[in-house]
């Protein structure tokens, strides 16, 4: 595991996103960008890539799985909605402790 990848696992970060007009969910591209930003704020560096293939529903407790790749090592990431308030979805990001095989 690289030093950068080690710094990212395990990480718990929190953020809030504005809802888009397409409904009560955060689109995949925006979610991937915000997860990347949240992790960078938490550990002081951005991962090489975060891929979130599914949108995050605004409903509290909703979860999606993403994949974080950094330095050639991939980790699973769980993004959990903390609910929507005033047009923003708050969420938590939890990086798996062990890399994916």
PDB file of N, CA and C in Angstrom:
ATOM      1  N   UNK A   1       0.848  -1.169   0.000  1.00  0.00           N
ATOM      2  CA  UNK A   1       0.000   0.000   0.000  1.00  0.00           C
ATOM      3  C   UNK A   1       0.894   1.232   0.000  1.00  0.00           C
ATOM      4  N   UNK A   2       0.542   2.208  -0.826  1.00  0.00           N
ATOM      5  CA  UNK A   2       1.319   3.431  -0.858  1.00  0.00           C
ATOM      6  C   UNK A   2       0.998   4.286   0.347  1.00  0.00           C
ATOM      7  N   UNK A   3       1.868   5.235   0.629  1.00  0.00           N
ATOM      8  CA  UNK A   3       1.645   6.132   1.748  1.00  0.00           C
ATOM      9  C   UNK A   3       0.366   6.933   1.546  1.00  0.00           C
ATOM     10  N   UNK A   4       0.119   7.372   0.311  1.00  0.00           N
ATOM     11  CA  UNK A   4      -1.105   8.129   0.038  1.00  0.00           C
ATOM     12  C   UNK A   4      -2.324   7.272   0.290  1.00  0.00           C
ATOM     13  N   UNK A   5      -2.323   6.036  -0.194  1.00  0.00           N
ATOM     14  CA  UNK A   5      -3.477   5.156   0.001  1.00  0.00           C
ATOM     15  C   UNK A   5      -3.670   4.860   1.483  1.00  0.00           C
ATOM     16  N   UNK A   6      -2.594   4.685   2.201  1.00  0.00           N
ATOM     17  CA  UNK A   6      -2.688   4.415   3.627  1.00  0.00           C
ATOM     18  C   UNK A   6      -3.322   5.586   4.368  1.00  0.00           C
ATOM     19  N   UNK A   7      -3.054   6.788   3.927  1.00  0.00           N
ATOM     20  CA  UNK A   7      -3.624   7.968   4.571  1.00  0.00           C
ATOM     21  C   UNK A   7      -5.126   8.067   4.347  1.00  0.00           C
ATOM     22  N   UNK A   8      -5.621   7.472   3.276  1.00  0.00           N
ATOM     23  CA  UNK A   8      -7.038   7.564   2.952  1.00  0.00           C
ATOM     24  C   UNK A   8      -7.884   6.485   3.615  1.00  0.00           C
ATOM     25  N   UNK A   9      -7.273   5.459   4.155  1.00  0.00           N
ATOM     26  CA  UNK A   9      -8.059   4.358   4.732  1.00  0.00           C
ATOM     27  C   UNK A   9      -7.679   4.139   6.172  1.00  0.00           C
ATOM     28  N   UNK A  10      -8.565   4.041   7.108  1.00  0.00           N
ATOM     29  CA  UNK A  10      -9.974   4.391   6.958  1.00  0.00           C
ATOM     30  C   UNK A  10     -10.200   5.884   7.215  1.00  0.00           C
ATOM     31  N   UNK A  11     -11.092   6.468   6.511  1.00  0.00           N
ATOM     32  CA  UNK A  11     -11.397   7.882   6.652  1.00  0.00           C
ATOM     33  C   UNK A  11     -12.909   8.043   6.747  1.00  0.00           C
ATOM     34  N   UNK A  12     -13.345   8.882   7.647  1.00  0.00           N
ATOM     35  CA  UNK A  12     -14.744   9.258   7.736  1.00  0.00           C
ATOM     36  C   UNK A  12     -14.803  10.752   7.507  1.00  0.00           C
ATOM     37  N   UNK A  13     -15.533  11.159   6.493  1.00  0.00           N
ATOM     38  CA  UNK A  13     -15.668  12.574   6.174  1.00  0.00           C
ATOM     39  C   UNK A  13     -17.148  12.908   6.063  1.00  0.00           C
ATOM     40  N   UNK A  14     -17.471  14.174   6.184  1.00  0.00           N
ATOM     41  CA  UNK A  14     -18.858  14.620   6.054  1.00  0.00           C
ATOM     42  C   UNK A  14     -18.898  15.831   5.138  1.00  0.00           C
ATOM     43  N   UNK A  15     -20.009  15.971   4.426  1.00  0.00           N
ATOM     44  CA  UNK A  15     -20.169  17.099   3.511  1.00  0.00           C
ATOM     45  C   UNK A  15     -21.648  17.325   3.262  1.00  0.00           C
ATOM     46  N   UNK A  16     -21.943  18.389   2.533  1.00  0.00           N
ATOM     47  CA  UNK A  16     -23.317  18.674   2.133  1.00  0.00           C
ATOM     48  C   UNK A  16     -23.308  19.074   0.667  1.00  0.00           C
ATOM     49  N   UNK A  17     -24.324  18.642  -0.051  1.00  0.00           N
ATOM     50  CA  UNK A  17     -24.468  18.944  -1.469  1.00  0.00           C
ATOM     51  C   UNK A  17     -25.811  19.577  -1.726  1.00  0.00           C
ATOM     52  N   UNK A  18     -25.864  20.513  -2.650  1.00  0.00           N
ATOM     53  CA  UNK A  18     -27.136  21.083  -3.056  1.00  0.00           C
ATOM     54  C   UNK A  18     -27.859  20.089  -3.955  1.00  0.00           C
ATOM     55  N   UNK A  19     -29.154  19.956  -3.748  1.00  0.00           N
ATOM     56  CA  UNK A  19     -29.958  19.099  -4.618  1.00  0.00           C
ATOM     57  C   UNK A  19     -30.092  19.751  -5.981  1.00  0.00           C
ATOM     58  N   UNK A  20     -30.140  18.932  -7.011  1.00  0.00           N
ATOM     59  CA  UNK A  20     -30.345  19.460  -8.349  1.00  0.00           C
ATOM     60  C   UNK A  20     -31.835  19.433  -8.670  1.00  0.00           C
ATOM     61  N   UNK A  21     -32.191  20.056  -9.749  1.00  0.00           N
ATOM     62  CA  UNK A  21     -33.595  20.123 -10.129  1.00  0.00           C
ATOM     63  C   UNK A  21     -34.130  18.790 -10.636  1.00  0.00           C
ATOM     64  N   UNK A  22     -33.255  17.805 -10.825  1.00  0.00           N
ATOM     65  CA  UNK A  22     -33.700  16.529 -11.383  1.00  0.00           C
ATOM     66  C   UNK A  22     -34.343  15.629 -10.335  1.00  0.00           C
ATOM     67  N   UNK A  23     -34.477  16.095  -9.109  1.00  0.00           N
ATOM     68  CA  UNK A  23     -35.160  15.288  -8.116  1.00  0.00           C
ATOM     69  C   UNK A  23     -34.393  15.243  -6.817  1.00  0.00           C
ATOM     70  N   UNK A  24     -34.881  14.422  -5.915  1.00  0.00           N
ATOM     71  CA  UNK A  24     -34.311  14.342  -4.575  1.00  0.00           C
ATOM     72  C   UNK A  24     -33.178  13.332  -4.523  1.00  0.00           C
ATOM     73  N   UNK A  25     -32.152  13.571  -5.329  1.00  0.00           N
ATOM     74  CA  UNK A  25     -30.957  12.728  -5.313  1.00  0.00           C
ATOM     75  C   UNK A  25     -29.781  13.540  -5.806  1.00  0.00           C
ATOM     76  N   UNK A  26     -28.588  13.084  -5.443  1.00  0.00           N
ATOM     77  CA  UNK A  26     -27.358  13.717  -5.891  1.00  0.00           C
ATOM     78  C   UNK A  26     -26.842  12.904  -7.081  1.00  0.00           C
ATOM     79  N   UNK A  27     -26.679  13.533  -8.252  1.00  0.00           N
ATOM     80  CA  UNK A  27     -26.203  12.816  -9.439  1.00  0.00           C
ATOM     81  C   UNK A  27     -24.801  12.234  -9.243  1.00  0.00           C
ATOM     82  N   UNK A  28     -24.497  11.182  -9.992  1.00  0.00           N
ATOM     83  CA  UNK A  28     -23.249  10.441  -9.825  1.00  0.00           C
ATOM     84  C   UNK A  28     -21.999  11.296 -10.007  1.00  0.00           C
ATOM     85  N   UNK A  29     -21.974  12.139 -11.029  1.00  0.00           N
ATOM     86  CA  UNK A  29     -20.762  12.938 -11.271  1.00  0.00           C
ATOM     87  C   UNK A  29     -20.526  13.942 -10.152  1.00  0.00           C
ATOM     88  N   UNK A  30     -21.582  14.578  -9.688  1.00  0.00           N
ATOM     89  CA  UNK A  30     -21.447  15.533  -8.584  1.00  0.00           C
ATOM     90  C   UNK A  30     -21.059  14.815  -7.289  1.00  0.00           C
ATOM     91  N   UNK A  31     -21.632  13.647  -7.064  1.00  0.00           N
ATOM     92  CA  UNK A  31     -21.310  12.877  -5.869  1.00  0.00           C
ATOM     93  C   UNK A  31     -19.836  12.488  -5.870  1.00  0.00           C
ATOM     94  N   UNK A  32     -19.336  11.985  -6.988  1.00  0.00           N
ATOM     95  CA  UNK A  32     -17.918  11.605  -7.091  1.00  0.00           C
ATOM     96  C   UNK A  32     -17.011  12.795  -6.790  1.00  0.00           C
ATOM     97  N   UNK A  33     -17.358  13.970  -7.334  1.00  0.00           N
ATOM     98  CA  UNK A  33     -16.553  15.175  -7.102  1.00  0.00           C
ATOM     99  C   UNK A  33     -16.566  15.576  -5.631  1.00  0.00           C
ATOM    100  N   UNK A  34     -17.737  15.522  -5.005  1.00  0.00           N
ATOM    101  CA  UNK A  34     -17.840  15.948  -3.619  1.00  0.00           C
ATOM    102  C   UNK A  34     -17.181  14.962  -2.661  1.00  0.00           C
ATOM    103  N   UNK A  35     -17.255  13.670  -2.968  1.00  0.00           N
ATOM    104  CA  UNK A  35     -16.555  12.679  -2.143  1.00  0.00           C
ATOM    105  C   UNK A  35     -15.051  12.928  -2.232  1.00  0.00           C
ATOM    106  N   UNK A  36     -14.559  13.191  -3.429  1.00  0.00           N
ATOM    107  CA  UNK A  36     -13.143  13.501  -3.626  1.00  0.00           C
ATOM    108  C   UNK A  36     -12.742  14.717  -2.795  1.00  0.00           C
ATOM    109  N   UNK A  37     -13.538  15.781  -2.856  1.00  0.00           N
ATOM    110  CA  UNK A  37     -13.245  17.003  -2.102  1.00  0.00           C
ATOM    111  C   UNK A  37     -13.279  16.760  -0.598  1.00  0.00           C
ATOM    112  N   UNK A  38     -14.267  16.001  -0.143  1.00  0.00           N
ATOM    113  CA  UNK A  38     -14.391  15.713   1.289  1.00  0.00           C
ATOM    114  C   UNK A  38     -13.183  14.947   1.805  1.00  0.00           C
ATOM    115  N   UNK A  39     -12.748  13.957   1.033  1.00  0.00           N
ATOM    116  CA  UNK A  39     -11.582  13.176   1.440  1.00  0.00           C
ATOM    117  C   UNK A  39     -10.320  14.035   1.433  1.00  0.00           C
ATOM    118  N   UNK A  40     -10.194  14.904   0.443  1.00  0.00           N
ATOM    119  CA  UNK A  40      -9.026  15.787   0.368  1.00  0.00           C
ATOM    120  C   UNK A  40      -8.972  16.709   1.577  1.00  0.00           C
ATOM    121  N   UNK A  41     -10.117  17.239   1.998  1.00  0.00           N
ATOM    122  CA  UNK A  41     -10.160  18.097   3.179  1.00  0.00           C
ATOM    123  C   UNK A  41      -9.765  17.322   4.432  1.00  0.00           C
ATOM    124  N   UNK A  42     -10.188  16.078   4.514  1.00  0.00           N
ATOM    125  CA  UNK A  42      -9.951  15.262   5.700  1.00  0.00           C
ATOM    126  C   UNK A  42      -8.481  14.851   5.836  1.00  0.00           C
ATOM    127  N   UNK A  43      -7.855  14.446   4.721  1.00  0.00           N
ATOM    128  CA  UNK A  43      -6.497  13.901   4.809  1.00  0.00           C
ATOM    129  C   UNK A  43      -5.433  14.785   4.154  1.00  0.00           C
ATOM    130  N   UNK A  44      -5.852  15.877   3.515  1.00  0.00           N
ATOM    131  CA  UNK A  44      -4.896  16.800   2.937  1.00  0.00           C
ATOM    132  C   UNK A  44      -4.419  16.443   1.549  1.00  0.00           C
ATOM    133  N   UNK A  45      -5.062  15.482   0.908  1.00  0.00           N
ATOM    134  CA  UNK A  45      -4.695  15.116  -0.471  1.00  0.00           C
ATOM    135  C   UNK A  45      -5.886  14.459  -1.148  1.00  0.00           C
ATOM    136  N   UNK A  46      -5.987  14.669  -2.461  1.00  0.00           N
ATOM    137  CA  UNK A  46      -7.057  14.046  -3.222  1.00  0.00           C
ATOM    138  C   UNK A  46      -6.628  12.657  -3.678  1.00  0.00           C
ATOM    139  N   UNK A  47      -7.559  11.697  -3.695  1.00  0.00           N
ATOM    140  CA  UNK A  47      -7.249  10.404  -4.304  1.00  0.00           C
ATOM    141  C   UNK A  47      -7.156  10.578  -5.817  1.00  0.00           C
ATOM    142  N   UNK A  48      -6.554   9.606  -6.493  1.00  0.00           N
ATOM    143  CA  UNK A  48      -6.445   9.677  -7.952  1.00  0.00           C
ATOM    144  C   UNK A  48      -7.820   9.697  -8.606  1.00  0.00           C
ATOM    145  N   UNK A  49      -8.754   8.899  -8.068  1.00  0.00           N
ATOM    146  CA  UNK A  49     -10.091   8.811  -8.674  1.00  0.00           C
ATOM    147  C   UNK A  49     -11.103   8.309  -7.643  1.00  0.00           C
ATOM    148  N   UNK A  50     -12.315   8.825  -7.724  1.00  0.00           N
ATOM    149  CA  UNK A  50     -13.458   8.297  -6.988  1.00  0.00           C
ATOM    150  C   UNK A  50     -14.562   8.092  -8.001  1.00  0.00           C
ATOM    151  N   UNK A  51     -15.092   6.872  -8.050  1.00  0.00           N
ATOM    152  CA  UNK A  51     -16.160   6.542  -8.987  1.00  0.00           C
ATOM    153  C   UNK A  51     -17.399   6.125  -8.198  1.00  0.00           C
ATOM    154  N   UNK A  52     -18.475   6.877  -8.355  1.00  0.00           N
ATOM    155  CA  UNK A  52     -19.763   6.555  -7.741  1.00  0.00           C
ATOM    156  C   UNK A  52     -20.737   6.251  -8.876  1.00  0.00           C
ATOM    157  N   UNK A  53     -21.020   4.967  -9.128  1.00  0.00           N
ATOM    158  CA  UNK A  53     -21.840   4.600 -10.282  1.00  0.00           C
ATOM    159  C   UNK A  53     -23.331   4.863 -10.111  1.00  0.00           C
ATOM    160  N   UNK A  54     -23.789   5.113  -8.874  1.00  0.00           N
ATOM    161  CA  UNK A  54     -25.209   5.336  -8.631  1.00  0.00           C
ATOM    162  C   UNK A  54     -25.418   6.678  -7.943  1.00  0.00           C
ATOM    163  N   UNK A  55     -26.542   7.363  -8.222  1.00  0.00           N
ATOM    164  CA  UNK A  55     -26.835   8.606  -7.518  1.00  0.00           C
ATOM    165  C   UNK A  55     -27.174   8.318  -6.055  1.00  0.00           C
ATOM    166  N   UNK A  56     -26.988   9.322  -5.206  1.00  0.00           N
ATOM    167  CA  UNK A  56     -27.301   9.193  -3.784  1.00  0.00           C
ATOM    168  C   UNK A  56     -28.686   9.768  -3.521  1.00  0.00           C
ATOM    169  N   UNK A  57     -29.659   8.938  -3.112  1.00  0.00           N
ATOM    170  CA  UNK A  57     -30.978   9.466  -2.743  1.00  0.00           C
ATOM    171  C   UNK A  57     -30.853  10.384  -1.528  1.00  0.00           C
ATOM    172  N   UNK A  58     -31.681  11.417  -1.489  1.00  0.00           N
ATOM    173  CA  UNK A  58     -31.627  12.382  -0.387  1.00  0.00           C
ATOM    174  C   UNK A  58     -32.176  11.803   0.914  1.00  0.00           C
ATOM    175  N   UNK A  59     -32.972  10.770   0.838  1.00  0.00           N
ATOM    176  CA  UNK A  59     -33.604  10.204   2.027  1.00  0.00           C
ATOM    177  C   UNK A  59     -32.558   9.767   3.047  1.00  0.00           C
ATOM    178  N   UNK A  60     -32.744  10.195   4.293  1.00  0.00           N
ATOM    179  CA  UNK A  60     -31.817   9.862   5.367  1.00  0.00           C
ATOM    180  C   UNK A  60     -31.620   8.355   5.481  1.00  0.00           C
ATOM    181  N   UNK A  61     -30.369   7.934   5.584  1.00  0.00           N
ATOM    182  CA  UNK A  61     -30.032   6.524   5.716  1.00  0.00           C
ATOM    183  C   UNK A  61     -29.757   5.823   4.393  1.00  0.00           C
ATOM    184  N   UNK A  62     -30.057   6.487   3.272  1.00  0.00           N
ATOM    185  CA  UNK A  62     -29.768   5.891   1.961  1.00  0.00           C
ATOM    186  C   UNK A  62     -28.263   5.768   1.776  1.00  0.00           C
ATOM    187  N   UNK A  63     -27.834   4.685   1.153  1.00  0.00           N
ATOM    188  CA  UNK A  63     -26.403   4.445   0.946  1.00  0.00           C
ATOM    189  C   UNK A  63     -26.116   4.110  -0.505  1.00  0.00           C
ATOM    190  N   UNK A  64     -24.938   4.483  -0.951  1.00  0.00           N
ATOM    191  CA  UNK A  64     -24.395   4.028  -2.224  1.00  0.00           C
ATOM    192  C   UNK A  64     -22.951   3.614  -1.984  1.00  0.00           C
ATOM    193  N   UNK A  65     -22.468   2.721  -2.826  1.00  0.00           N
ATOM    194  CA  UNK A  65     -21.071   2.283  -2.763  1.00  0.00           C
ATOM    195  C   UNK A  65     -20.315   2.916  -3.917  1.00  0.00           C
ATOM    196  N   UNK A  66     -19.160   3.430  -3.597  1.00  0.00           N
ATOM    197  CA  UNK A  66     -18.260   4.022  -4.575  1.00  0.00           C
ATOM    198  C   UNK A  66     -16.928   3.295  -4.493  1.00  0.00           C
ATOM    199  N   UNK A  67     -16.055   3.581  -5.439  1.00  0.00           N
ATOM    200  CA  UNK A  67     -14.708   3.025  -5.433  1.00  0.00           C
ATOM    201  C   UNK A  67     -13.699   4.157  -5.487  1.00  0.00           C
ATOM    202  N   UNK A  68     -12.765   4.140  -4.555  1.00  0.00           N
ATOM    203  CA  UNK A  68     -11.678   5.098  -4.490  1.00  0.00           C
ATOM    204  C   UNK A  68     -10.430   4.393  -5.004  1.00  0.00           C
ATOM    205  N   UNK A  69      -9.721   5.019  -5.924  1.00  0.00           N
ATOM    206  CA  UNK A  69      -8.457   4.471  -6.418  1.00  0.00           C
ATOM    207  C   UNK A  69      -7.369   5.508  -6.180  1.00  0.00           C
ATOM    208  N   UNK A  70      -6.271   5.052  -5.587  1.00  0.00           N
ATOM    209  CA  UNK A  70      -5.160   5.940  -5.316  1.00  0.00           C
ATOM    210  C   UNK A  70      -3.870   5.137  -5.360  1.00  0.00           C
ATOM    211  N   UNK A  71      -2.926   5.580  -6.156  1.00  0.00           N
ATOM    212  CA  UNK A  71      -1.642   4.898  -6.249  1.00  0.00           C
ATOM    213  C   UNK A  71      -1.761   3.450  -6.684  1.00  0.00           C
ATOM    214  N   UNK A  72      -2.783   3.144  -7.495  1.00  0.00           N
ATOM    215  CA  UNK A  72      -2.970   1.783  -7.985  1.00  0.00           C
ATOM    216  C   UNK A  72      -3.713   0.865  -7.025  1.00  0.00           C
ATOM    217  N   UNK A  73      -4.096   1.375  -5.867  1.00  0.00           N
ATOM    218  CA  UNK A  73      -4.834   0.586  -4.883  1.00  0.00           C
ATOM    219  C   UNK A  73      -6.269   1.099  -4.823  1.00  0.00           C
ATOM    220  N   UNK A  74      -7.234   0.164  -4.803  1.00  0.00           N
ATOM    221  CA  UNK A  74      -8.649   0.545  -4.766  1.00  0.00           C
ATOM    222  C   UNK A  74      -9.280   0.156  -3.436  1.00  0.00           C
ATOM    223  N   UNK A  75     -10.158   1.028  -2.961  1.00  0.00           N
ATOM    224  CA  UNK A  75     -10.904   0.810  -1.728  1.00  0.00           C
ATOM    225  C   UNK A  75     -12.383   1.020  -1.997  1.00  0.00           C
ATOM    226  N   UNK A  76     -13.213   0.265  -1.300  1.00  0.00           N
ATOM    227  CA  UNK A  76     -14.637   0.525  -1.323  1.00  0.00           C
ATOM    228  C   UNK A  76     -14.930   1.719  -0.427  1.00  0.00           C
ATOM    229  N   UNK A  77     -15.957   2.470  -0.803  1.00  0.00           N
ATOM    230  CA  UNK A  77     -16.362   3.650  -0.046  1.00  0.00           C
ATOM    231  C   UNK A  77     -17.878   3.600   0.116  1.00  0.00           C
ATOM    232  N   UNK A  78     -18.349   3.788   1.332  1.00  0.00           N
ATOM    233  CA  UNK A  78     -19.782   3.861   1.587  1.00  0.00           C
ATOM    234  C   UNK A  78     -20.154   5.316   1.819  1.00  0.00           C
ATOM    235  N   UNK A  79     -21.118   5.803   1.038  1.00  0.00           N
ATOM    236  CA  UNK A  79     -21.616   7.166   1.194  1.00  0.00           C
ATOM    237  C   UNK A  79     -23.044   7.057   1.714  1.00  0.00           C
ATOM    238  N   UNK A  80     -23.308   7.667   2.867  1.00  0.00           N
ATOM    239  CA  UNK A  80     -24.608   7.561   3.525  1.00  0.00           C
ATOM    240  C   UNK A  80     -25.241   8.942   3.659  1.00  0.00           C
ATOM    241  N   UNK A  81     -26.468   9.071   3.178  1.00  0.00           N
ATOM    242  CA  UNK A  81     -27.189  10.326   3.289  1.00  0.00           C
ATOM    243  C   UNK A  81     -27.624  10.567   4.727  1.00  0.00           C
ATOM    244  N   UNK A  82     -27.379  11.786   5.201  1.00  0.00           N
ATOM    245  CA  UNK A  82     -27.848  12.190   6.522  1.00  0.00           C
ATOM    246  C   UNK A  82     -29.138  12.989   6.410  1.00  0.00           C
ATOM    247  N   UNK A  83     -29.684  13.039   5.198  1.00  0.00           N
ATOM    248  CA  UNK A  83     -30.947  13.722   4.968  1.00  0.00           C
ATOM    249  C   UNK A  83     -30.779  15.036   4.242  1.00  0.00           C
ATOM    250  N   UNK A  84     -31.926  15.606   3.880  1.00  0.00           N
ATOM    251  CA  UNK A  84     -31.965  16.848   3.114  1.00  0.00           C
ATOM    252  C   UNK A  84     -32.574  17.950   3.965  1.00  0.00           C
ATOM    253  N   UNK A  85     -31.958  19.124   3.890  1.00  0.00           N
ATOM    254  CA  UNK A  85     -32.496  20.281   4.583  1.00  0.00           C
ATOM    255  C   UNK A  85     -32.172  21.518   3.764  1.00  0.00           C
ATOM    256  N   UNK A  86     -33.174  22.318   3.500  1.00  0.00           N
ATOM    257  CA  UNK A  86     -33.002  23.566   2.750  1.00  0.00           C
ATOM    258  C   UNK A  86     -32.315  23.354   1.406  1.00  0.00           C
ATOM    259  N   UNK A  87     -32.669  22.256   0.728  1.00  0.00           N
ATOM    260  CA  UNK A  87     -32.137  21.997  -0.600  1.00  0.00           C
ATOM    261  C   UNK A  87     -30.749  21.407  -0.640  1.00  0.00           C
ATOM    262  N   UNK A  88     -30.199  21.045   0.501  1.00  0.00           N
ATOM    263  CA  UNK A  88     -28.881  20.417   0.541  1.00  0.00           C
ATOM    264  C   UNK A  88     -28.973  19.039   1.165  1.00  0.00           C
ATOM    265  N   UNK A  89     -28.204  18.110   0.608  1.00  0.00           N
ATOM    266  CA  UNK A  89     -28.119  16.759   1.143  1.00  0.00           C
ATOM    267  C   UNK A  89     -26.812  16.647   1.915  1.00  0.00           C
ATOM    268  N   UNK A  90     -26.907  16.324   3.189  1.00  0.00           N
ATOM    269  CA  UNK A  90     -25.710  16.066   3.982  1.00  0.00           C
ATOM    270  C   UNK A  90     -25.392  14.585   3.879  1.00  0.00           C
ATOM    271  N   UNK A  91     -24.110  14.254   3.890  1.00  0.00           N
ATOM    272  CA  UNK A  91     -23.748  12.849   3.794  1.00  0.00           C
ATOM    273  C   UNK A  91     -22.439  12.586   4.499  1.00  0.00           C
ATOM    274  N   UNK A  92     -22.229  11.320   4.825  1.00  0.00           N
ATOM    275  CA  UNK A  92     -20.980  10.866   5.419  1.00  0.00           C
ATOM    276  C   UNK A  92     -20.299   9.915   4.454  1.00  0.00           C
ATOM    277  N   UNK A  93     -18.992   9.923   4.481  1.00  0.00           N
ATOM    278  CA  UNK A  93     -18.175   9.082   3.615  1.00  0.00           C
ATOM    279  C   UNK A  93     -17.310   8.208   4.507  1.00  0.00           C
ATOM    280  N   UNK A  94     -17.359   6.913   4.304  1.00  0.00           N
ATOM    281  CA  UNK A  94     -16.537   5.980   5.075  1.00  0.00           C
ATOM    282  C   UNK A  94     -15.757   5.097   4.112  1.00  0.00           C
ATOM    283  N   UNK A  95     -14.435   5.190   4.178  1.00  0.00           N
ATOM    284  CA  UNK A  95     -13.551   4.382   3.340  1.00  0.00           C
ATOM    285  C   UNK A  95     -13.297   3.059   4.052  1.00  0.00           C
ATOM    286  N   UNK A  96     -13.400   1.951   3.306  1.00  0.00           N
ATOM    287  CA  UNK A  96     -13.126   0.632   3.871  1.00  0.00           C
ATOM    288  C   UNK A  96     -11.702   0.576   4.412  1.00  0.00           C
ATOM    289  N   UNK A  97     -11.504  -0.215   5.460  1.00  0.00           N
ATOM    290  CA  UNK A  97     -10.182  -0.351   6.058  1.00  0.00           C
ATOM    291  C   UNK A  97      -9.231  -1.157   5.187  1.00  0.00           C
ATOM    292  N   UNK A  98      -9.737  -2.127   4.448  1.00  0.00           N
ATOM    293  CA  UNK A  98      -8.904  -2.993   3.627  1.00  0.00           C
ATOM    294  C   UNK A  98      -9.117  -2.700   2.145  1.00  0.00           C
ATOM    295  N   UNK A  99      -8.058  -2.753   1.337  1.00  0.00           N
ATOM    296  CA  UNK A  99      -8.212  -2.542  -0.099  1.00  0.00           C
ATOM    297  C   UNK A  99      -9.007  -3.669  -0.735  1.00  0.00           C
ATOM    298  N   UNK A 100      -9.586  -3.346  -1.896  1.00  0.00           N
ATOM    299  CA  UNK A 100     -10.309  -4.361  -2.665  1.00  0.00           C
ATOM    300  C   UNK A 100      -9.294  -5.298  -3.311  1.00  0.00           C
ATOM    301  N   UNK A 101      -9.708  -6.523  -3.484  1.00  0.00           N
ATOM    302  CA  UNK A 101      -8.799  -7.493  -4.121  1.00  0.00           C
ATOM    303  C   UNK A 101      -9.126  -7.674  -5.572  1.00  0.00           C
TER     304      UNK A 101
END
